[in-house]
CSV table of C-alpha atoms in Angstrom, one decimal:
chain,number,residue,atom,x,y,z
N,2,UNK,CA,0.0,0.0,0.0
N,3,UNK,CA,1.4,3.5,-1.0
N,4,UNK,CA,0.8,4.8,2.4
N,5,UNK,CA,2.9,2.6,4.3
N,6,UNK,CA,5.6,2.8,2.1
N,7,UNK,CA,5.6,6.5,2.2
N,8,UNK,CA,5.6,5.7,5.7
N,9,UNK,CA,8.2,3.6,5.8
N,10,UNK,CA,10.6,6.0,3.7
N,11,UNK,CA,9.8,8.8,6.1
N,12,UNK,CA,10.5,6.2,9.0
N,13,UNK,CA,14.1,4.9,7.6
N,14,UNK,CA,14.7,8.8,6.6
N,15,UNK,CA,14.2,10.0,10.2
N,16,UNK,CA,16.4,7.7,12.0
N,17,UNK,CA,19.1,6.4,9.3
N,18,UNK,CA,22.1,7.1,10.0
N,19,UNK,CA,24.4,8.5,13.6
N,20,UNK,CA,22.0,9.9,16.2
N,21,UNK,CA,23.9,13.0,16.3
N,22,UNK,CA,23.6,14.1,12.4
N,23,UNK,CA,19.4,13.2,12.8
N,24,UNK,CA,19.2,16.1,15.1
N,25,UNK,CA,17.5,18.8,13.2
N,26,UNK,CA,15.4,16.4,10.0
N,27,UNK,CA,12.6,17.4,9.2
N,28,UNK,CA,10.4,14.9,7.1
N,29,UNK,CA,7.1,16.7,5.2
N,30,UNK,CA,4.2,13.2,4.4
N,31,UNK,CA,2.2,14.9,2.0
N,32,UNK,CA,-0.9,13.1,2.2
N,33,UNK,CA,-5.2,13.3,2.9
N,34,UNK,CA,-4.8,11.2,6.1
N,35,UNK,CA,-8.2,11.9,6.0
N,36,UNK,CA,-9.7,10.1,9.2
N,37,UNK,CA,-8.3,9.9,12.8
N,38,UNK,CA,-7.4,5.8,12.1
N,39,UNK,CA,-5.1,6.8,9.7
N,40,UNK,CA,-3.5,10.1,11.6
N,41,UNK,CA,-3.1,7.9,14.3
N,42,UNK,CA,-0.8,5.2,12.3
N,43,UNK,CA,1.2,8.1,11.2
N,44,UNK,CA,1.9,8.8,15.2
N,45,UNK,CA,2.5,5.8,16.6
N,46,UNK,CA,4.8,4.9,13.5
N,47,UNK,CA,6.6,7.7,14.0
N,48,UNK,CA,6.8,7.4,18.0
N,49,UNK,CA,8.5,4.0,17.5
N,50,UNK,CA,11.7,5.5,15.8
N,51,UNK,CA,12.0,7.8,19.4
N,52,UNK,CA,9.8,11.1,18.3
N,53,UNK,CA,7.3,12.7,20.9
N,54,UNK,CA,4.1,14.2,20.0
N,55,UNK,CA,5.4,17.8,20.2
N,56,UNK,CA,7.6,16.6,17.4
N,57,UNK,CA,5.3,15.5,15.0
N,58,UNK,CA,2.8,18.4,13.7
N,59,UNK,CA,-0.4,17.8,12.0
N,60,UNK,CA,-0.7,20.5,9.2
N,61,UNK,CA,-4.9,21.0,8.3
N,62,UNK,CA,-6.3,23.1,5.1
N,63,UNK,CA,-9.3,23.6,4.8
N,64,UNK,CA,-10.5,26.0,2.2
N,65,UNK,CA,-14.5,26.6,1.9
N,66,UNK,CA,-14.5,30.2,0.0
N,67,UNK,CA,-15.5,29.7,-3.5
N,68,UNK,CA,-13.5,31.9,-4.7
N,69,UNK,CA,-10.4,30.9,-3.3
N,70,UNK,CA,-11.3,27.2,-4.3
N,71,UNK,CA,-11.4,28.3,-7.8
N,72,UNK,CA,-8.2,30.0,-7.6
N,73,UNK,CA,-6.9,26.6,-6.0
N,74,UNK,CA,-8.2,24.8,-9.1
N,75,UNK,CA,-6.5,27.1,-11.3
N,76,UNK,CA,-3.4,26.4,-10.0
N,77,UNK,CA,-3.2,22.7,-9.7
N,78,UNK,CA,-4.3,22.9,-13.5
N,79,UNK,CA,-1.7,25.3,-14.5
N,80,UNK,CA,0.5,22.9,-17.2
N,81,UNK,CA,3.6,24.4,-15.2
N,82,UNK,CA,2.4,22.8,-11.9
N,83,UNK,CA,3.2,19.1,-13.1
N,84,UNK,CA,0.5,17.6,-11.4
N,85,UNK,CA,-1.4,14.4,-12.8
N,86,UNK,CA,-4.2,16.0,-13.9
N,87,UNK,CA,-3.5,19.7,-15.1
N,88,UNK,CA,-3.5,20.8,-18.5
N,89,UNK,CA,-7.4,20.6,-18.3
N,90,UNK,CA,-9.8,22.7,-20.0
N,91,UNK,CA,-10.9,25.3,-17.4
N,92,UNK,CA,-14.6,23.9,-17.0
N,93,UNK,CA,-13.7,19.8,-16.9
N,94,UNK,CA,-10.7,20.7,-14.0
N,95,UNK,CA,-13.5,22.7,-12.2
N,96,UNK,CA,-15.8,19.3,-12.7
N,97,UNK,CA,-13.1,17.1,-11.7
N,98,UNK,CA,-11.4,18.8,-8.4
N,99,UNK,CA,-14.7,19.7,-7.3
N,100,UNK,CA,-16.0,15.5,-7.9
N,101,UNK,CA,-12.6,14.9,-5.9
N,102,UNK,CA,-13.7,16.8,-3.3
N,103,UNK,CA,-16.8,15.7,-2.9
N,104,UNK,CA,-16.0,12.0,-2.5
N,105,UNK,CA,-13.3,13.6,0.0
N,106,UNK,CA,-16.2,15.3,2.4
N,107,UNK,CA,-17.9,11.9,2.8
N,108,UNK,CA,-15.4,10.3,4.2
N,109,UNK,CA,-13.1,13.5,5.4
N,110,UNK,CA,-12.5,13.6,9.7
N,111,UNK,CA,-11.5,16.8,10.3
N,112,UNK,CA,-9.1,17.8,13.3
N,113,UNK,CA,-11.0,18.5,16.6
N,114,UNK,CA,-10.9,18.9,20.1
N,115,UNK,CA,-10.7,14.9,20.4
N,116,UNK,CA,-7.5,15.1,19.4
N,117,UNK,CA,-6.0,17.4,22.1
N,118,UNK,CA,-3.3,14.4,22.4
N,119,UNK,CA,-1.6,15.2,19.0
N,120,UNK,CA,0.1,18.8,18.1
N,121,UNK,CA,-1.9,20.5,14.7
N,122,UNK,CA,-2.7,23.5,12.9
N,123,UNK,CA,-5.5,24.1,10.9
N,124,UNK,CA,-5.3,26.8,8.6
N,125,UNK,CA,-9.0,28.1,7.5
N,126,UNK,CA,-9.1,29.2,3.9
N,127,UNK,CA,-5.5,29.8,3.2
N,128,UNK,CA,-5.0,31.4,6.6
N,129,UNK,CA,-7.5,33.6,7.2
N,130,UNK,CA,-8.2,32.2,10.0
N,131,UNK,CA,-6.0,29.9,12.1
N,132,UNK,CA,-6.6,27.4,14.8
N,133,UNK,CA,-3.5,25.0,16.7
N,134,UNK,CA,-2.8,23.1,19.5
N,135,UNK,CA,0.1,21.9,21.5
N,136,UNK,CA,2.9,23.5,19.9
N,137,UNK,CA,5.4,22.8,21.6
N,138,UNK,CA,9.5,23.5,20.9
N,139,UNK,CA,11.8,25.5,18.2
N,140,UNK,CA,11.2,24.2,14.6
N,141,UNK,CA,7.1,23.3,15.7
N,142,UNK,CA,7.0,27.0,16.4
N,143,UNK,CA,9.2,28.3,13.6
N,144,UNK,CA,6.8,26.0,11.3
N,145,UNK,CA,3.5,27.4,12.5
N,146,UNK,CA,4.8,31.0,12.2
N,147,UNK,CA,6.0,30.1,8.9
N,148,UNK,CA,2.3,28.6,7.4
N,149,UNK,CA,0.4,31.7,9.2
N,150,UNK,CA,2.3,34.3,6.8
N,151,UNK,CA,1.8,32.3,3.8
N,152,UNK,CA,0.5,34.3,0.7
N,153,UNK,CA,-1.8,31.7,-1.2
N,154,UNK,CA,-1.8,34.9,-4.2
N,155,UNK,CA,0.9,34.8,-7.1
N,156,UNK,CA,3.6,37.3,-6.2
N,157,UNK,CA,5.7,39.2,-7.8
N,158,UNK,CA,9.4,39.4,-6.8
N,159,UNK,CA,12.0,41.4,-8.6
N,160,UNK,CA,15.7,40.9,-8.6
N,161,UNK,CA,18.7,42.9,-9.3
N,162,UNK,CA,22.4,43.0,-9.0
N,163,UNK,CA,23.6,46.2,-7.8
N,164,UNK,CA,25.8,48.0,-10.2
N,165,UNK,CA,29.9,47.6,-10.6
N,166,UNK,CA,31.0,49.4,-7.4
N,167,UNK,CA,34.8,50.9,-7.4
N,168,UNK,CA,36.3,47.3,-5.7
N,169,UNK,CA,34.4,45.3,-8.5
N,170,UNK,CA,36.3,47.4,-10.9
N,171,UNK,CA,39.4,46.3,-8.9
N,172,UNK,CA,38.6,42.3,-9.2
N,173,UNK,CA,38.5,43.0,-5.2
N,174,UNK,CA,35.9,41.0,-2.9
N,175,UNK,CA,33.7,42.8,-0.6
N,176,UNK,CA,34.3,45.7,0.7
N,177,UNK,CA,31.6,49.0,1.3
N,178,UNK,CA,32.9,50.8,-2.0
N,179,UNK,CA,30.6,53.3,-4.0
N,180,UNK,CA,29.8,52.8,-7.4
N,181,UNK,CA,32.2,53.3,-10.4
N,182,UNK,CA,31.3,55.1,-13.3
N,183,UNK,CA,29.6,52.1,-14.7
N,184,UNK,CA,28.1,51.4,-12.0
N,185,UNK,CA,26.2,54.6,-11.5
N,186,UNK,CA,25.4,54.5,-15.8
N,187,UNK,CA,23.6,51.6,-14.9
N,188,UNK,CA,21.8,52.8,-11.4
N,189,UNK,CA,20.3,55.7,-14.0
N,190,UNK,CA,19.6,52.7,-16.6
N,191,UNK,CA,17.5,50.9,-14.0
N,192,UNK,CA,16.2,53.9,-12.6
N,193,UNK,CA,14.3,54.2,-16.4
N,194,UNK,CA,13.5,50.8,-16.3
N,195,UNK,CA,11.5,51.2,-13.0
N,196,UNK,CA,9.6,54.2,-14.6
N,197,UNK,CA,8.8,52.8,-17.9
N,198,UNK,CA,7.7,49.0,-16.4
N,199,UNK,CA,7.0,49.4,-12.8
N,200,UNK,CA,6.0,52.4,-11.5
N,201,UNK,CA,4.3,53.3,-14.7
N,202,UNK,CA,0.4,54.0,-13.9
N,203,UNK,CA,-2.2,51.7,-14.7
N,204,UNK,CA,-5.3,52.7,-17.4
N,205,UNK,CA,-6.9,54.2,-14.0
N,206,UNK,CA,-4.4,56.1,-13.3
N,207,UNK,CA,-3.1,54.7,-10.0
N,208,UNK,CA,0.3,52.3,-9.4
N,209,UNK,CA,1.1,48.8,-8.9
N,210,UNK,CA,2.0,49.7,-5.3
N,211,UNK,CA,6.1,47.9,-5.0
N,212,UNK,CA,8.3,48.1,-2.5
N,213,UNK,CA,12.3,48.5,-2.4
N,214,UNK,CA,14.7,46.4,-0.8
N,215,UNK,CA,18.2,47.0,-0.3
N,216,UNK,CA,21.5,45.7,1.6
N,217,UNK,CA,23.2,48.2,4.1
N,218,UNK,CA,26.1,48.2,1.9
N,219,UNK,CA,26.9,51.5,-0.7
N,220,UNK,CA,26.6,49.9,-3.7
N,221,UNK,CA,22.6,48.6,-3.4
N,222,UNK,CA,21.9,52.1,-1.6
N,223,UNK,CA,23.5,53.8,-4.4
N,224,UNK,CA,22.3,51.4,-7.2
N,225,UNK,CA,18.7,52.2,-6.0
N,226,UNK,CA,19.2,55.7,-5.4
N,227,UNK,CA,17.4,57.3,-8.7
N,228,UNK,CA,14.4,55.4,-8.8
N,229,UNK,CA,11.5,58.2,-7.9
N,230,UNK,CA,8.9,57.5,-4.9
N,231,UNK,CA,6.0,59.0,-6.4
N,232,UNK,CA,2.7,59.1,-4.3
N,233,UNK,CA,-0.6,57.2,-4.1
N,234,UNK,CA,-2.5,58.7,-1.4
N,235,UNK,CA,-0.4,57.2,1.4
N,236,UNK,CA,1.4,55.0,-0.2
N,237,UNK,CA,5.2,56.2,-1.1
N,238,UNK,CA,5.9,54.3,-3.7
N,239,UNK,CA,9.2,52.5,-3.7
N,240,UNK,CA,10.1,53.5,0.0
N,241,UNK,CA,13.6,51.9,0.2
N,242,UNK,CA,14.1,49.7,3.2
N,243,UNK,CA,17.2,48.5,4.3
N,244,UNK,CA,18.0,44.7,5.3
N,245,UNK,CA,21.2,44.1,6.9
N,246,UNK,CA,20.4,40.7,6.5
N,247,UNK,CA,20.9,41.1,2.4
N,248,UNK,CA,24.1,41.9,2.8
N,249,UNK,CA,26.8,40.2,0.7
N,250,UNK,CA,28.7,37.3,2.4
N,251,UNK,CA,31.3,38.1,4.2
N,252,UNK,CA,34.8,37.2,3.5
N,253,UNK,CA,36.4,37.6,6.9
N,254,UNK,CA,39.9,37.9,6.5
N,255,UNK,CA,40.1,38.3,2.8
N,256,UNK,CA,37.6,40.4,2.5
N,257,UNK,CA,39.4,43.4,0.2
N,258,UNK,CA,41.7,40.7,-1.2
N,259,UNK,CA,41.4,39.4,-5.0
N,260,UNK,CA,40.8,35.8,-5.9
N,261,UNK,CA,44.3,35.4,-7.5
N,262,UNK,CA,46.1,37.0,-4.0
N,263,UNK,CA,43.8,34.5,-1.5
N,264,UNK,CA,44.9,31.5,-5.1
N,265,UNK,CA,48.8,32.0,-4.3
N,266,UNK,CA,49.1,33.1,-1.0
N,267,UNK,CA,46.5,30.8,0.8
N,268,UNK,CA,46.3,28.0,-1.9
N,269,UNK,CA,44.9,25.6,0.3
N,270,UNK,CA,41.8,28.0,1.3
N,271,UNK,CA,41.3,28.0,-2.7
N,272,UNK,CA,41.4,24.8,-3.0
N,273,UNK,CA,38.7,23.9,0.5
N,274,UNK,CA,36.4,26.9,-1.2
N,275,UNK,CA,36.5,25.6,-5.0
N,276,UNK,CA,35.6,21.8,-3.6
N,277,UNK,CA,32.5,22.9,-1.3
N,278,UNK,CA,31.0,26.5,-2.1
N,279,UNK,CA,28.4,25.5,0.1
N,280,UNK,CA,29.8,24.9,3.6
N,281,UNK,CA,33.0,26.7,2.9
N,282,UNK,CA,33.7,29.6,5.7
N,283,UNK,CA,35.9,32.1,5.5
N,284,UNK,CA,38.4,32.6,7.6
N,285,UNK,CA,36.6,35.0,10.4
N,286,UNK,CA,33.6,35.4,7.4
N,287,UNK,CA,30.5,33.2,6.4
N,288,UNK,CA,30.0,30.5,4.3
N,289,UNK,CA,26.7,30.3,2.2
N,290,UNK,CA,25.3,28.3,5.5
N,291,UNK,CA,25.5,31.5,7.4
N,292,UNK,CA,23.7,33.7,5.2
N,293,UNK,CA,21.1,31.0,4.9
N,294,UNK,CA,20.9,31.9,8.2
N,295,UNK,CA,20.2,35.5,8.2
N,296,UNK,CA,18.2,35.3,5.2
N,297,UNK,CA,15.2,33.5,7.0
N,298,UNK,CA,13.6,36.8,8.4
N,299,UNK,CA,13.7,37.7,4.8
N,300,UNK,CA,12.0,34.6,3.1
N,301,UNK,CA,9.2,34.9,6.0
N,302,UNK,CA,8.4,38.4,5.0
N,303,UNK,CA,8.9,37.3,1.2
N,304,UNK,CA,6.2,34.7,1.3
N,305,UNK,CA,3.6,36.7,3.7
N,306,UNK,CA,3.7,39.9,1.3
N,307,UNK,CA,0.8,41.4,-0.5
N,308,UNK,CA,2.7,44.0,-2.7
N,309,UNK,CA,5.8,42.8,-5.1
N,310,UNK,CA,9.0,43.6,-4.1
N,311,UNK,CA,12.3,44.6,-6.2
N,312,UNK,CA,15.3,43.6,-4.0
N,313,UNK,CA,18.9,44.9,-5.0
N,314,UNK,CA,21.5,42.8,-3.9
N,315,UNK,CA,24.8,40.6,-4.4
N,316,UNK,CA,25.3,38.1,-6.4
N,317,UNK,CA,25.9,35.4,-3.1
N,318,UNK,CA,22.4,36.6,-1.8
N,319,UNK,CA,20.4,36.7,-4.7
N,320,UNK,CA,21.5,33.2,-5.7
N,321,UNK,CA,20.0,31.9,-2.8
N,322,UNK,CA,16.7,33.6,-3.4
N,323,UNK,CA,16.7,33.0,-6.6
N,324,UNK,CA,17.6,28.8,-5.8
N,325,UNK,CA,14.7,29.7,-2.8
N,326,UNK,CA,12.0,30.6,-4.8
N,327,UNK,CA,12.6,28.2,-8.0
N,328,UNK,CA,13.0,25.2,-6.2
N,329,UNK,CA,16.6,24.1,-6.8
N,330,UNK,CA,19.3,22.6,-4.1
N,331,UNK,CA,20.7,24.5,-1.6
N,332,UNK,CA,23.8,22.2,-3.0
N,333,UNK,CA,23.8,24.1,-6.3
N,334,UNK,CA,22.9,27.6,-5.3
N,335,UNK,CA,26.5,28.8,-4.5
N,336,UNK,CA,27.5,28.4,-8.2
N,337,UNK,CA,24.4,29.8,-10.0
N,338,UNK,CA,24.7,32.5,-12.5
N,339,UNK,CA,22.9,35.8,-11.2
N,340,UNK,CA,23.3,37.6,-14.3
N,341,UNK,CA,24.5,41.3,-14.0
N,342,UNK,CA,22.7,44.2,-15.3
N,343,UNK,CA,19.5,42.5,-15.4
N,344,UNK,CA,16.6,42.6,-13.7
N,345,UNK,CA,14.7,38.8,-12.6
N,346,UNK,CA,11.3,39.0,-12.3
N,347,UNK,CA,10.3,35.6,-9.7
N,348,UNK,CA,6.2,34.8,-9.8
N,349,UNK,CA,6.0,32.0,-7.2
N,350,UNK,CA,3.0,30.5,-8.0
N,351,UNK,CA,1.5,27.3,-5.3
N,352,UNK,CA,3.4,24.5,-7.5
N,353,UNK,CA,6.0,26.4,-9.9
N,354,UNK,CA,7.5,29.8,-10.2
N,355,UNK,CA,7.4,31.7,-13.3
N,356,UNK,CA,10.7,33.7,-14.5
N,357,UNK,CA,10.9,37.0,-16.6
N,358,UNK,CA,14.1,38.8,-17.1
N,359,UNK,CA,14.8,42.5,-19.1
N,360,UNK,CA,18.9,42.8,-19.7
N,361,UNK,CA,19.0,46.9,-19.0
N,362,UNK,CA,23.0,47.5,-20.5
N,363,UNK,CA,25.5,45.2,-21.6
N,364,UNK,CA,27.7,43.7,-18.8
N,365,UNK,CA,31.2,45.5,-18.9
N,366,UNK,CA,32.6,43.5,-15.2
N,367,UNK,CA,30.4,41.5,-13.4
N,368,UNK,CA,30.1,42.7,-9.7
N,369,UNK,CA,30.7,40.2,-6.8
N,370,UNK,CA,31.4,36.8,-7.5
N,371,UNK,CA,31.2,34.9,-4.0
């Protein structure tokens, strides 16, 4: 039965291996488990590898606005989403999910006060309203606050390099350098572009309201600092707002050094950093781990957004947003092309993520390469 061995694989998953590297796994069983027989195999399989009930979260949706069900459907039968059955014409996928979910209500045992022994969250029509109950410990918590700012909507996320700053030009890493010559042609380049595409009114005459995102660091401030911040009532918009967290990763002791200084004077650092981008740290820096880190404040308010956001970053950062948002590895994220002087636009969708992207100049240096 495909249950069990669903089971089984999040069983052997969970406890494979030393006891000291299973600290931290976290297994997602994507299933119905649609009566309280079957929620309770899931526990008590899972209780017999060692977890406790705290550590094993029941995650409800339950979505009765039509409205919202019809966006649902839309989704699921969006060819992008990959899913058995999309691909459908619009009025047999609105017949068949809504057949599905009939069949489901017959036999569907909701989450209740009878099961006060197990930890759960329900989440009412995409969030709108939220009920749990025994959440107990770190990642249970981080979870819950996680699902509650979930935007069920498409977004729209844009994403920019910030132009070649003074130690780009210089082949030098890090660093709080302004901009170079270049680098400011192109701030006034993307400064257009935000007119003419984003901030350009709609047939009624008011704006896609967007917010700004930068790092602390010059050279997003300074990348960003021509785009206007026109007014809609009370809405300024583009406000910038400024993330320390979107920073570039720091390179600790080399940070102002150049690839081919840290290649023949520290070979051996070269050598650790070229095998494993990933978990590589510099010497008193980060390694991609670390901003992973830092970055989680940032995905949170990513994903509970209502407005679209254009972020101007590094290179390091936006690869892991990019990798984020498009599904990919954390494993191949370090070595991702961000391409300079081009602006990303990311539409996260419930089962894909659409991609867009408008070259503004052509690349003369390409800034940071972490």
């Amino acid at each position: 039965m495909f249950f069990h061995r669903c089971i089984d694989k999040m069983t052997s998953f969970l406890s494979s291996g030393p006891e000291d590297e299973n600290i931290g796994k976290v297994a997602l069983f994507d299933g119905t488990n649609f009566n309280k027989q079957r929620r309770e195999c899931v526990r008590t399989s899972l209780e017999q590898i060692g977890l406790k009930t705290p550590q094993i979260l029941f995650v409800e949706c339950i979505t009765i606005d039509e409205e919202l069900i019809l966006q649902n459907i839309a989704a699921a039968n969006d060819p992008e989403a990959g899913l058995p059955d999309s691909g459908l014409e619009p009025e047999e996928a609105i017949r068949v999910y809504k057949e599905r979910r009939s069949l489901y209500s017959k036999v569907y045992e909701p989450l209740d006060d009878s099961d006060d022994h197990l930890s759960w969250v329900k989440l009412i029509n995409g969030g709108k309203k939220v009920q749990m109950n025994s959440i107990e410990g770190f990642i249970p918590g981080r979870i819950v606050a996680f699902l509650i700012g979930l935007n069920a909507n498409p977004q729209q996320i844009y994403l920019c390099r910030h132009g070649l700053s003074q130690y780009n030009s210089l082949g030098r890493l890090g660093g709080d350098s302004s901009l170079s010559r270049e680098g400011e042609n192109f701030a006034l380049k993307l400064a257009e572009f935000v007119e003419q595409r984003i901030n350009a009114p709609k047939p009624d005459g008011s704006l896609m309201k967007v917010r700004l995102w930068t790092s602390s660091l010059r050279r997003t401030i300074e990348t960003a600092r021509h785009i206007k911040h026109p007014h809609d009532g009370d809405w300024v918009q583009m406000r910038p707002r400024v993330w320390r967290a979107l920073d570039e990763l720091h390179a600790g002791q080399f940070d102002g050094w150049t690839y081919e200084e840290i290649e023949r004077l520290h070979p051996e650092e070269a050598r650790r950093r070229s095998a494993d981008k990933l978990h590589y740290q510099y010497p008193r820096g980060e390694s991609y781990l670390d901003v992973i880190r830092r970055l989680d404040p940032i995905v949170h308010e990513l994903e509970k957004t209502q407005h679209p956001i254009m972020i101007i970053a590094h290179q390091g950062v936006l690869r892991l947003l990019y990798a984020y948002f498009r599904g990919l590895p954390r494993d191949v994220a370090p070595r991702l092309d961000i391409p300079v002087h081009t602006v990303l636009r990311l539409t996260p969708r419930a089962y894909s993520c659409g991609e867009e992207a408008w070259p503004i100049s052509p690349p003369d240096l390409a800034p940071d390469s972490c």
